[in-house]
Amino acid sequence: MDKPHMAPPLFPPNGRPYDPVVTLNGWTLPWRMKDGWKEFHLIAEPVRRQMAPGMTANLWGYNGQSPGPTIECVEGDKVRIFVTNKLPEHTTIHWHGILLPNGMDGVGGLTQPQIPVGKTFVYEFQMKKSGTFMYHPHADEMVQMAMGMMGFLVVHPKDPAFMRVDRDFVFLMSAYDIDPGSATPKVATMAEFNLWTWNSRVFPGIDHLAVRRGDRVRIRIGNLTMTNHPIHLHGYDFEVTGTDGGWVPKSARWPEVTTDVAVGQMRAIEFTANAPGDWAFHCHKSHHTMNAMGHNVPTMIGVDHRGVAAKIMKLVPDYMVMGERGMADMGEMEMPIPDNTLPMMTGAGPFGPIEMGGMFSVVKVREGLARNDYRDPGWYQHPEGTVSYAWAAEAPLAQRKAPAPDAGRILKVRKPFGHSGH
Ligand SMILES: [Cu+2]
């Protein structure tokens, strides 16, 4: 797969019928039927993945892309999955959440020998239940997952009417530590990642989720990063209807607008798209909606450093004064950055800079889209009088808390330096 854009849903050409999913910035792996078995072929190999226009990373993945293609099958299917190892080291594949014979579980050393370089192994099992699953290596896991090896696995219900939705989106969350100006992740990083991705893409490279008004929508999310991600949708409340353990019974669901997806977990959320608009959809950790940046910068809010800046500019003509009013300026400033590096916060909307990066996209709910049309419908046209507006007259007096008695005192504080944590 050479394109970073979402492939149209792959309707099953044979086997049991089902309503296919769509993979954000990804695709579904075709199969062949052989003597009642559904045969898939994954090739583990180094890939190049464009994370957003302007930056491409050297990753490892499957069949030309990271994450690998989505595998779709149906409850009851007998699947045979060939795995060819074209990596420079051995690997395996573990089928996360699938109930299968122990020897098919893919844990190198424990349930099978690792797949040597250049060899092909076969996994065979029957899909006992429908749901939301994933696949990833269980061999040199730290390195192989830090390099982007993972993929989505959806098992559709045998009865297509069960849990039926109109649009079913899937993506995996992964994180990378790629120094500005470079292209290969630092695989030993444990916590300080600088690129928080959905399907190894960052905003503004992540597909929009185009939805027809009135559609029942499911979004399935899996987390293979090293931390949890509270995933937040604007404009709607939703319910978690499935996990990697199975479907959640109706009586056990509750309404949410944010659902935390912990490490190694998957969540399927559902809502009925009755409110048109461009609704932000993102991780609620504010550092996870940013792209790579140096985090070792002091807080400059309230510091007047114009005098110092003039002196520095004699030595460094390109020096930029920034941060004393906050950092929003960076959303539009044209600061020189190294090649193959994305701005920390970026993206342009109909009203100006969006000032985002990382795990951010937009659910675009529109009237009258065609049934399987996932193309970007453009920006929302707001009905007259429904957009927040500038107040032309004098602002009415607001109540404010009385200032503290010592509010006028100037505090002389040495600012603590250093910020190394997310
Ligand atoms: Cu996050």
Short mmCIF file of C-alpha atoms and ligand atoms in Angstrom, two decimals:
data_model
loop_
_atom_site.label_atom_id
_atom_site.label_comp_id
_atom_site.label_asym_id
_atom_site.label_seq_id
_atom_site.Cartn_x
_atom_site.Cartn_y
_atom_site.Cartn_z
CA MET A 1 0.00 0.00 0.00
CA ASP A 2 1.66 3.20 -1.15
CA LYS A 3 -1.03 5.76 -0.28
CA PRO A 4 -1.59 7.16 3.21
CA HIS A 5 -5.31 7.79 2.66
CA MET A 6 -8.29 5.75 3.78
CA ALA A 7 -9.19 2.99 1.33
CA PRO A 8 -12.92 2.54 0.62
CA PRO A 9 -14.62 -0.29 2.57
CA LEU A 10 -13.78 -3.74 1.19
CA PHE A 11 -17.08 -5.51 0.56
CA PRO A 12 -16.69 -9.27 0.96
CA PRO A 13 -16.48 -10.88 -2.50
CA ASN A 14 -17.14 -14.34 -1.00
CA GLY A 15 -17.76 -16.05 2.31
CA ARG A 16 -20.36 -14.89 4.88
CA PRO A 17 -21.85 -11.41 4.31
CA TYR A 18 -21.03 -8.50 6.62
CA ASP A 19 -20.90 -4.69 6.74
CA PRO A 20 -17.21 -3.78 6.35
CA VAL A 21 -15.29 -1.28 8.49
CA VAL A 22 -13.12 1.58 7.23
CA THR A 23 -9.61 2.10 8.57
CA LEU A 24 -8.46 5.69 9.13
CA ASN A 25 -5.54 6.24 6.72
CA GLY A 26 -5.48 2.52 6.09
CA TRP A 27 -6.96 -0.43 4.25
CA THR A 28 -8.36 -3.95 4.63
CA LEU A 29 -6.32 -7.02 3.66
CA PRO A 30 -7.89 -9.06 0.84
CA TRP A 31 -8.10 -12.85 1.31
CA ARG A 32 -8.64 -15.96 -0.75
CA MET A 33 -10.96 -18.87 0.10
CA LYS A 34 -9.36 -22.33 0.01
CA ASP A 35 -11.20 -25.51 1.02
CA GLY A 36 -13.37 -23.65 3.52
CA TRP A 37 -10.47 -21.63 4.98
CA LYS A 38 -10.10 -17.87 4.66
CA GLU A 39 -6.43 -17.32 3.83
CA PHE A 40 -4.62 -14.06 4.58
CA HIS A 41 -0.95 -13.26 4.05
CA LEU A 42 0.92 -10.74 6.20
CA ILE A 43 4.47 -9.69 5.36
CA ALA A 44 6.40 -8.18 8.27
CA GLU A 45 8.85 -5.67 6.77
CA PRO A 46 10.45 -2.22 7.03
CA VAL A 47 8.15 0.48 5.61
CA ARG A 48 8.16 4.22 5.06
CA ARG A 49 5.12 5.97 6.50
CA GLN A 50 4.19 9.56 5.82
CA MET A 51 2.92 10.78 9.22
CA ALA A 52 1.52 14.00 7.74
CA PRO A 53 2.50 15.95 4.61
CA GLY A 54 6.07 17.12 5.28
CA MET A 55 7.26 14.22 7.38
CA THR A 56 7.97 10.58 6.58
CA ALA A 57 9.22 8.04 9.11
CA ASN A 58 11.22 4.82 8.74
CA LEU A 59 9.02 2.28 10.50
CA TRP A 60 8.40 -1.46 10.54
CA GLY A 61 4.96 -2.71 9.59
CA TYR A 62 3.08 -5.18 7.44
CA ASN A 63 2.44 -5.29 3.69
CA GLY A 64 4.00 -1.90 3.02
CA GLN A 65 2.39 0.13 5.79
CA SER A 66 2.34 0.82 9.52
CA PRO A 67 -0.02 -0.11 10.97
CA GLY A 68 -0.59 -3.20 8.87
CA PRO A 69 -3.81 -3.74 6.93
CA THR A 70 -7.00 -4.43 8.87
CA ILE A 71 -8.06 -8.08 8.89
CA GLU A 72 -11.83 -8.58 8.66
CA CYS A 73 -13.57 -11.91 9.02
CA VAL A 74 -16.79 -13.34 10.43
CA GLU A 75 -17.67 -15.24 13.59
CA GLY A 76 -17.31 -18.93 12.76
CA ASP A 77 -14.73 -18.36 9.97
CA LYS A 78 -11.75 -20.70 9.84
CA VAL A 79 -8.78 -18.46 9.10
CA ARG A 80 -5.30 -19.36 7.95
CA ILE A 81 -2.83 -16.49 8.23
CA PHE A 82 0.58 -16.78 6.55
CA VAL A 83 3.23 -14.55 8.15
CA THR A 84 6.42 -13.95 6.17
CA ASN A 85 9.27 -12.30 8.02
CA LYS A 86 11.18 -9.75 5.95
CA LEU A 87 12.46 -7.86 9.00
CA PRO A 88 16.16 -7.91 9.93
CA GLU A 89 15.30 -9.94 13.08
CA HIS A 90 12.90 -12.67 14.14
CA THR A 91 9.26 -11.95 14.97
CA THR A 92 5.87 -13.53 15.80
CA ILE A 93 2.27 -12.33 15.74
CA HIS A 94 -0.02 -12.40 18.74
CA TRP A 95 -3.77 -12.18 18.07
CA HIS A 96 -4.90 -9.87 20.87
CA GLY A 97 -8.28 -10.85 22.38
CA ILE A 98 -8.89 -13.85 20.11
CA LEU A 99 -9.92 -17.11 21.80
CA LEU A 100 -7.71 -19.71 20.13
CA PRO A 101 -5.59 -22.84 20.72
CA ASN A 102 -2.63 -22.01 22.96
CA GLY A 103 -0.06 -22.86 20.26
CA MET A 104 -1.56 -20.22 17.91
CA ASP A 105 -1.22 -17.40 20.46
CA GLY A 106 2.05 -16.11 18.98
CA VAL A 107 4.18 -15.63 22.08
CA GLY A 108 7.77 -16.20 20.97
CA GLY A 109 9.55 -18.80 23.11
CA LEU A 110 6.40 -19.60 25.11
CA THR A 111 3.94 -20.96 22.55
CA GLN A 112 6.09 -21.19 19.40
CA PRO A 113 9.63 -20.63 18.17
CA GLN A 114 10.13 -17.12 16.78
CA ILE A 115 9.75 -16.80 13.01
CA PRO A 116 13.33 -16.54 11.68
CA VAL A 117 14.33 -13.90 9.14
CA GLY A 118 13.15 -14.91 5.69
CA LYS A 119 10.79 -17.67 6.88
CA THR A 120 7.00 -18.01 6.70
CA PHE A 121 4.86 -19.42 9.53
CA VAL A 122 1.18 -20.25 9.44
CA TYR A 123 -1.48 -19.53 12.07
CA GLU A 124 -4.78 -21.45 11.86
CA PHE A 125 -7.78 -20.99 14.11
CA GLN A 126 -11.54 -20.54 14.07
CA MET A 127 -13.12 -17.24 15.08
CA LYS A 128 -15.29 -18.14 18.07
CA LYS A 129 -16.84 -14.73 18.71
CA SER A 130 -17.36 -11.38 17.02
CA GLY A 131 -15.72 -8.18 18.25
CA THR A 132 -12.82 -5.74 18.17
CA PHE A 133 -9.28 -7.12 18.27
CA MET A 134 -5.75 -6.39 17.09
CA TYR A 135 -2.53 -8.11 16.15
CA HIS A 136 1.06 -7.28 17.08
CA PRO A 137 4.42 -9.03 17.59
CA HIS A 138 5.23 -10.89 20.80
CA ALA A 139 8.96 -11.00 20.00
CA ASP A 140 11.39 -8.16 20.83
CA GLU A 141 8.17 -6.35 21.58
CA MET A 142 9.63 -3.11 22.87
CA VAL A 143 11.52 -2.52 19.62
CA GLN A 144 8.97 -3.92 17.21
CA MET A 145 6.03 -1.96 18.63
CA ALA A 146 8.13 1.21 18.97
CA MET A 147 8.77 0.78 15.23
CA GLY A 148 5.05 0.59 14.44
CA MET A 149 4.24 -3.12 14.10
CA MET A 150 0.53 -3.60 14.75
CA GLY A 151 -2.79 -3.98 12.97
CA PHE A 152 -6.53 -4.07 13.55
CA LEU A 153 -8.57 -7.28 13.52
CA VAL A 154 -12.36 -7.15 13.30
CA VAL A 155 -14.56 -10.22 13.62
CA HIS A 156 -18.05 -9.43 12.35
CA PRO A 157 -21.14 -11.07 13.85
CA LYS A 158 -22.54 -14.09 12.00
CA ASP A 159 -25.92 -12.29 11.97
CA PRO A 160 -25.31 -9.00 10.10
CA ALA A 161 -28.32 -7.47 11.90
CA PHE A 162 -26.61 -7.86 15.31
CA MET A 163 -25.05 -4.56 16.46
CA ARG A 164 -25.50 -3.18 12.95
CA VAL A 165 -24.23 0.37 12.32
CA ASP A 166 -24.10 2.58 9.23
CA ARG A 167 -20.44 3.65 9.59
CA ASP A 168 -17.79 1.69 11.41
CA PHE A 169 -14.37 3.38 11.73
CA VAL A 170 -11.26 1.71 13.20
CA PHE A 171 -7.81 2.93 14.22
CA LEU A 172 -4.92 2.08 16.52
CA MET A 173 -3.02 4.53 18.68
CA SER A 174 0.78 4.34 18.70
CA ALA A 175 3.52 6.71 19.82
CA TYR A 176 6.97 7.46 18.41
CA ASP A 177 10.02 9.35 19.54
CA ILE A 178 11.56 10.83 16.40
CA ASP A 179 14.00 13.68 16.85
CA PRO A 180 13.21 16.75 14.70
CA GLY A 181 15.16 16.39 11.45
CA SER A 182 15.42 12.60 11.66
CA ALA A 183 13.17 9.77 10.48
CA THR A 184 13.72 6.66 12.61
CA PRO A 185 12.08 6.27 16.05
CA LYS A 186 14.28 6.00 19.13
CA VAL A 187 13.24 2.53 20.20
CA ALA A 188 14.50 2.70 23.80
CA THR A 189 12.18 5.58 24.75
CA MET A 190 9.91 4.59 27.63
CA ALA A 191 7.75 7.66 28.30
CA GLU A 192 8.99 10.75 26.45
CA PHE A 193 7.42 10.21 23.04
CA ASN A 194 7.00 13.24 20.79
CA LEU A 195 4.59 11.95 18.12
CA TRP A 196 1.19 10.68 19.30
CA THR A 197 -0.47 8.98 16.38
CA TRP A 198 -3.66 7.44 15.12
CA ASN A 199 -2.68 4.74 12.66
CA SER A 200 0.83 6.21 12.57
CA ARG A 201 -0.52 9.58 11.39
CA VAL A 202 -0.70 12.92 13.20
CA PHE A 203 -2.94 15.96 12.70
CA PRO A 204 -3.35 17.39 10.09
CA GLY A 205 -2.53 14.08 8.38
CA ILE A 206 -5.33 12.07 10.04
CA ASP A 207 -8.42 11.44 7.91
CA HIS A 208 -11.60 13.27 8.79
CA LEU A 209 -14.50 11.02 9.75
CA ALA A 210 -17.26 11.80 7.24
CA VAL A 211 -20.69 10.86 8.57
CA ARG A 212 -24.19 11.21 7.16
CA ARG A 213 -26.70 12.88 9.44
CA GLY A 214 -28.85 10.23 11.12
CA ASP A 215 -26.24 7.46 10.73
CA ARG A 216 -25.54 5.10 13.59
CA VAL A 217 -21.77 5.47 13.96
CA ARG A 218 -19.23 3.20 15.61
CA ILE A 219 -15.60 4.16 16.18
CA ARG A 220 -13.27 1.38 17.38
CA ILE A 221 -10.02 2.45 19.01
CA GLY A 222 -7.08 0.35 20.22
CA ASN A 223 -4.17 1.57 22.33
CA LEU A 224 -0.64 0.22 21.78
CA THR A 225 1.20 3.23 23.22
CA MET A 226 2.89 3.37 26.63
CA THR A 227 0.19 5.49 28.30
CA ASN A 228 -3.59 5.91 28.47
CA HIS A 229 -5.57 8.19 26.14
CA PRO A 230 -8.86 9.81 27.21
CA ILE A 231 -10.62 10.03 23.84
CA HIS A 232 -13.09 12.90 23.65
CA LEU A 233 -15.82 13.68 21.13
CA HIS A 234 -17.46 17.10 20.93
CA GLY A 235 -21.15 17.66 20.22
CA TYR A 236 -22.36 14.20 21.25
CA ASP A 237 -22.69 11.80 24.11
CA PHE A 238 -21.86 8.22 23.27
CA GLU A 239 -21.77 4.78 24.83
CA VAL A 240 -18.98 2.24 24.96
CA THR A 241 -20.62 -0.74 23.25
CA GLY A 242 -17.62 -3.04 23.02
CA THR A 243 -14.19 -3.79 24.39
CA ASP A 244 -11.53 -6.27 23.31
CA GLY A 245 -13.33 -8.66 25.71
CA GLY A 246 -16.61 -8.52 23.82
CA TRP A 247 -19.82 -6.53 23.36
CA VAL A 248 -21.13 -4.57 26.34
CA PRO A 249 -24.76 -5.50 27.17
CA LYS A 250 -27.18 -2.55 26.96
CA SER A 251 -27.90 -2.70 30.69
CA ALA A 252 -24.19 -2.18 31.48
CA ARG A 253 -23.58 0.93 29.32
CA TRP A 254 -23.53 4.52 30.53
CA PRO A 255 -23.27 7.84 28.70
CA GLU A 256 -19.85 9.45 28.17
CA VAL A 257 -18.25 12.24 26.19
CA THR A 258 -14.73 11.02 26.98
CA THR A 259 -13.62 7.44 27.34
CA ASP A 260 -10.23 6.46 28.63
CA VAL A 261 -8.49 3.84 26.55
CA ALA A 262 -5.78 2.31 28.69
CA VAL A 263 -2.67 0.60 27.37
CA GLY A 264 -3.49 -2.66 25.63
CA GLN A 265 -7.22 -1.89 25.61
CA MET A 266 -9.73 -1.44 22.83
CA ARG A 267 -12.99 0.46 22.97
CA ALA A 268 -15.89 0.63 20.53
CA ILE A 269 -18.00 3.76 20.98
CA GLU A 270 -21.36 4.41 19.33
CA PHE A 271 -23.65 7.36 18.78
CA THR A 272 -26.42 8.46 16.43
CA ALA A 273 -25.20 11.35 14.31
CA ASN A 274 -28.13 13.72 14.72
CA ALA A 275 -26.19 17.00 15.11
CA PRO A 276 -24.60 18.32 11.93
CA GLY A 277 -21.28 20.15 12.19
CA ASP A 278 -17.52 19.79 12.34
CA TRP A 279 -17.01 18.14 15.73
CA ALA A 280 -13.52 17.91 17.18
CA PHE A 281 -12.46 14.38 18.13
CA HIS A 282 -9.21 14.04 20.04
CA CYS A 283 -7.17 12.72 22.94
CA HIS A 284 -7.82 14.97 25.94
CA LYS A 285 -4.19 15.00 27.11
CA SER A 286 -3.20 18.38 25.75
CA HIS A 287 0.37 17.32 24.97
CA HIS A 288 -0.99 14.51 22.83
CA THR A 289 -2.50 17.03 20.42
CA MET A 290 0.92 18.47 19.60
CA ASN A 291 3.66 17.36 17.27
CA ALA A 292 7.36 17.00 18.06
CA MET A 293 8.93 19.94 19.85
CA GLY A 294 11.67 20.67 22.30
CA HIS A 295 9.99 20.41 25.70
CA ASN A 296 12.94 21.87 27.57
CA VAL A 297 11.63 25.40 27.28
CA PRO A 298 10.96 27.62 30.28
CA THR A 299 7.57 29.28 30.76
CA MET A 300 7.94 32.85 29.50
CA ILE A 301 4.42 34.09 30.25
CA GLY A 302 4.65 37.54 31.86
CA VAL A 303 8.38 37.94 31.19
CA ASP A 304 9.34 41.09 29.31
CA HIS A 305 12.52 40.09 27.52
CA ARG A 306 12.61 42.71 24.79
CA GLY A 307 15.85 44.21 26.05
CA VAL A 308 17.56 40.86 26.23
CA ALA A 309 16.19 39.91 22.83
CA ALA A 310 17.79 42.97 21.18
CA LYS A 311 21.17 41.92 22.55
CA ILE A 312 20.70 38.28 21.49
CA MET A 313 19.70 39.36 17.98
CA LYS A 314 23.09 41.05 17.54
CA LEU A 315 24.61 37.58 17.89
CA VAL A 316 21.79 35.44 16.43
CA PRO A 317 19.92 37.43 13.77
CA ASP A 318 17.12 34.82 13.41
CA TYR A 319 16.32 34.79 17.15
CA MET A 320 12.59 35.03 17.79
CA VAL A 321 10.98 36.44 20.87
CA MET A 322 8.18 34.09 21.82
CA GLY A 323 6.20 32.72 24.68
CA GLU A 324 5.70 35.86 26.76
CA ARG A 325 2.02 36.04 25.79
CA GLY A 326 1.50 32.27 25.65
CA MET A 327 2.36 30.00 22.74
CA ALA A 328 -0.58 30.43 20.37
CA ASP A 329 1.67 32.48 18.05
CA MET A 330 3.35 29.22 17.14
CA GLY A 331 0.17 28.02 15.43
CA GLU A 332 0.79 30.42 12.56
CA MET A 333 4.42 31.49 12.78
CA GLU A 334 6.74 30.47 9.99
CA MET A 335 9.64 29.46 12.17
CA PRO A 336 12.41 27.67 10.30
CA ILE A 337 12.36 23.99 11.27
CA PRO A 338 14.61 21.11 10.22
CA ASP A 339 13.73 19.04 7.14
CA ASN A 340 11.31 16.16 7.72
CA THR A 341 9.84 17.87 10.80
CA LEU A 342 6.26 18.96 11.45
CA PRO A 343 5.29 22.18 13.23
CA MET A 344 4.44 21.64 16.90
CA MET A 345 0.92 23.00 16.42
CA THR A 346 -0.54 23.48 12.99
CA GLY A 347 -3.52 23.05 10.66
CA ALA A 348 -5.84 25.66 9.18
CA GLY A 349 -9.62 25.75 9.64
CA PRO A 350 -12.28 28.02 8.14
CA PHE A 351 -11.75 30.55 10.95
CA GLY A 352 -7.95 30.46 11.27
CA PRO A 353 -5.17 28.28 12.67
CA ILE A 354 -6.42 25.19 14.54
CA GLU A 355 -3.22 25.00 16.66
CA MET A 356 -3.24 21.23 17.00
CA GLY A 357 -1.10 18.22 16.14
CA GLY A 358 -0.94 14.58 17.15
CA MET A 359 -4.15 12.78 18.10
CA PHE A 360 -6.76 15.13 16.64
CA SER A 361 -9.34 14.79 13.90
CA VAL A 362 -12.81 16.04 13.00
CA VAL A 363 -16.09 14.13 12.79
CA LYS A 364 -17.92 15.85 9.92
CA VAL A 365 -21.65 15.21 10.18
CA ARG A 366 -23.53 16.26 7.06
CA GLU A 367 -26.97 16.03 5.56
CA GLY A 368 -27.44 13.64 2.64
CA LEU A 369 -24.05 12.02 2.09
CA ALA A 370 -24.21 8.86 0.01
CA ARG A 371 -24.22 5.59 1.95
CA ASN A 372 -20.59 4.63 1.52
CA ASP A 373 -19.15 8.02 0.68
CA TYR A 374 -16.27 8.79 3.07
CA ARG A 375 -14.81 11.70 1.08
CA ASP A 376 -14.07 14.91 2.95
CA PRO A 377 -17.23 17.05 2.59
CA GLY A 378 -15.31 20.30 3.26
CA TRP A 379 -15.91 22.66 6.17
CA TYR A 380 -19.34 22.98 7.79
CA GLN A 381 -21.53 25.82 6.57
CA HIS A 382 -23.03 27.17 9.79
CA PRO A 383 -26.66 28.35 9.66
CA GLU A 384 -26.94 32.12 10.03
CA GLY A 385 -26.69 33.29 13.65
CA THR A 386 -25.20 30.07 15.09
CA VAL A 387 -21.53 31.05 15.37
CA SER A 388 -19.97 32.76 18.39
CA TYR A 389 -19.41 36.40 17.47
CA ALA A 390 -17.54 39.49 18.54
CA TRP A 391 -19.53 41.84 20.81
CA ALA A 392 -19.54 45.26 19.18
CA ALA A 393 -20.78 47.36 22.12
CA GLU A 394 -19.14 47.86 25.49
CA ALA A 395 -18.97 44.54 27.38
CA PRO A 396 -21.46 44.35 30.25
CA LEU A 397 -19.84 44.48 33.68
CA ALA A 398 -18.94 41.02 34.97
CA GLN A 399 -18.56 40.09 38.60
CA ARG A 400 -14.98 39.46 39.62
CA LYS A 401 -13.38 38.34 42.83
CA ALA A 402 -11.89 41.21 44.85
CA PRO A 403 -8.08 41.32 44.51
CA ALA A 404 -6.08 39.92 47.42
CA PRO A 405 -4.66 42.62 49.77
CA ASP A 406 -1.08 41.96 48.56
CA ALA A 407 -2.01 41.71 44.85
CA GLY A 408 0.09 44.75 43.98
CA ARG A 409 3.26 43.24 45.44
CA ILE A 410 5.78 42.12 42.83
CA LEU A 411 6.89 38.59 43.47
CA LYS A 412 10.53 37.90 42.75
CA VAL A 413 10.68 34.21 42.05
CA ARG A 414 13.37 32.24 40.33
CA LYS A 415 11.48 30.29 37.77
CA PRO A 416 12.09 26.58 38.02
CA PHE A 417 13.72 25.47 34.80
CA GLY A 418 13.06 22.32 32.91
CA HIS A 419 10.01 20.46 31.79
CA SER A 420 10.67 16.94 30.85
CA GLY A 421 7.39 15.26 31.58
CA HIS A 422 4.15 14.89 29.66
CU CU B 1 -3.31 10.79 24.55
#
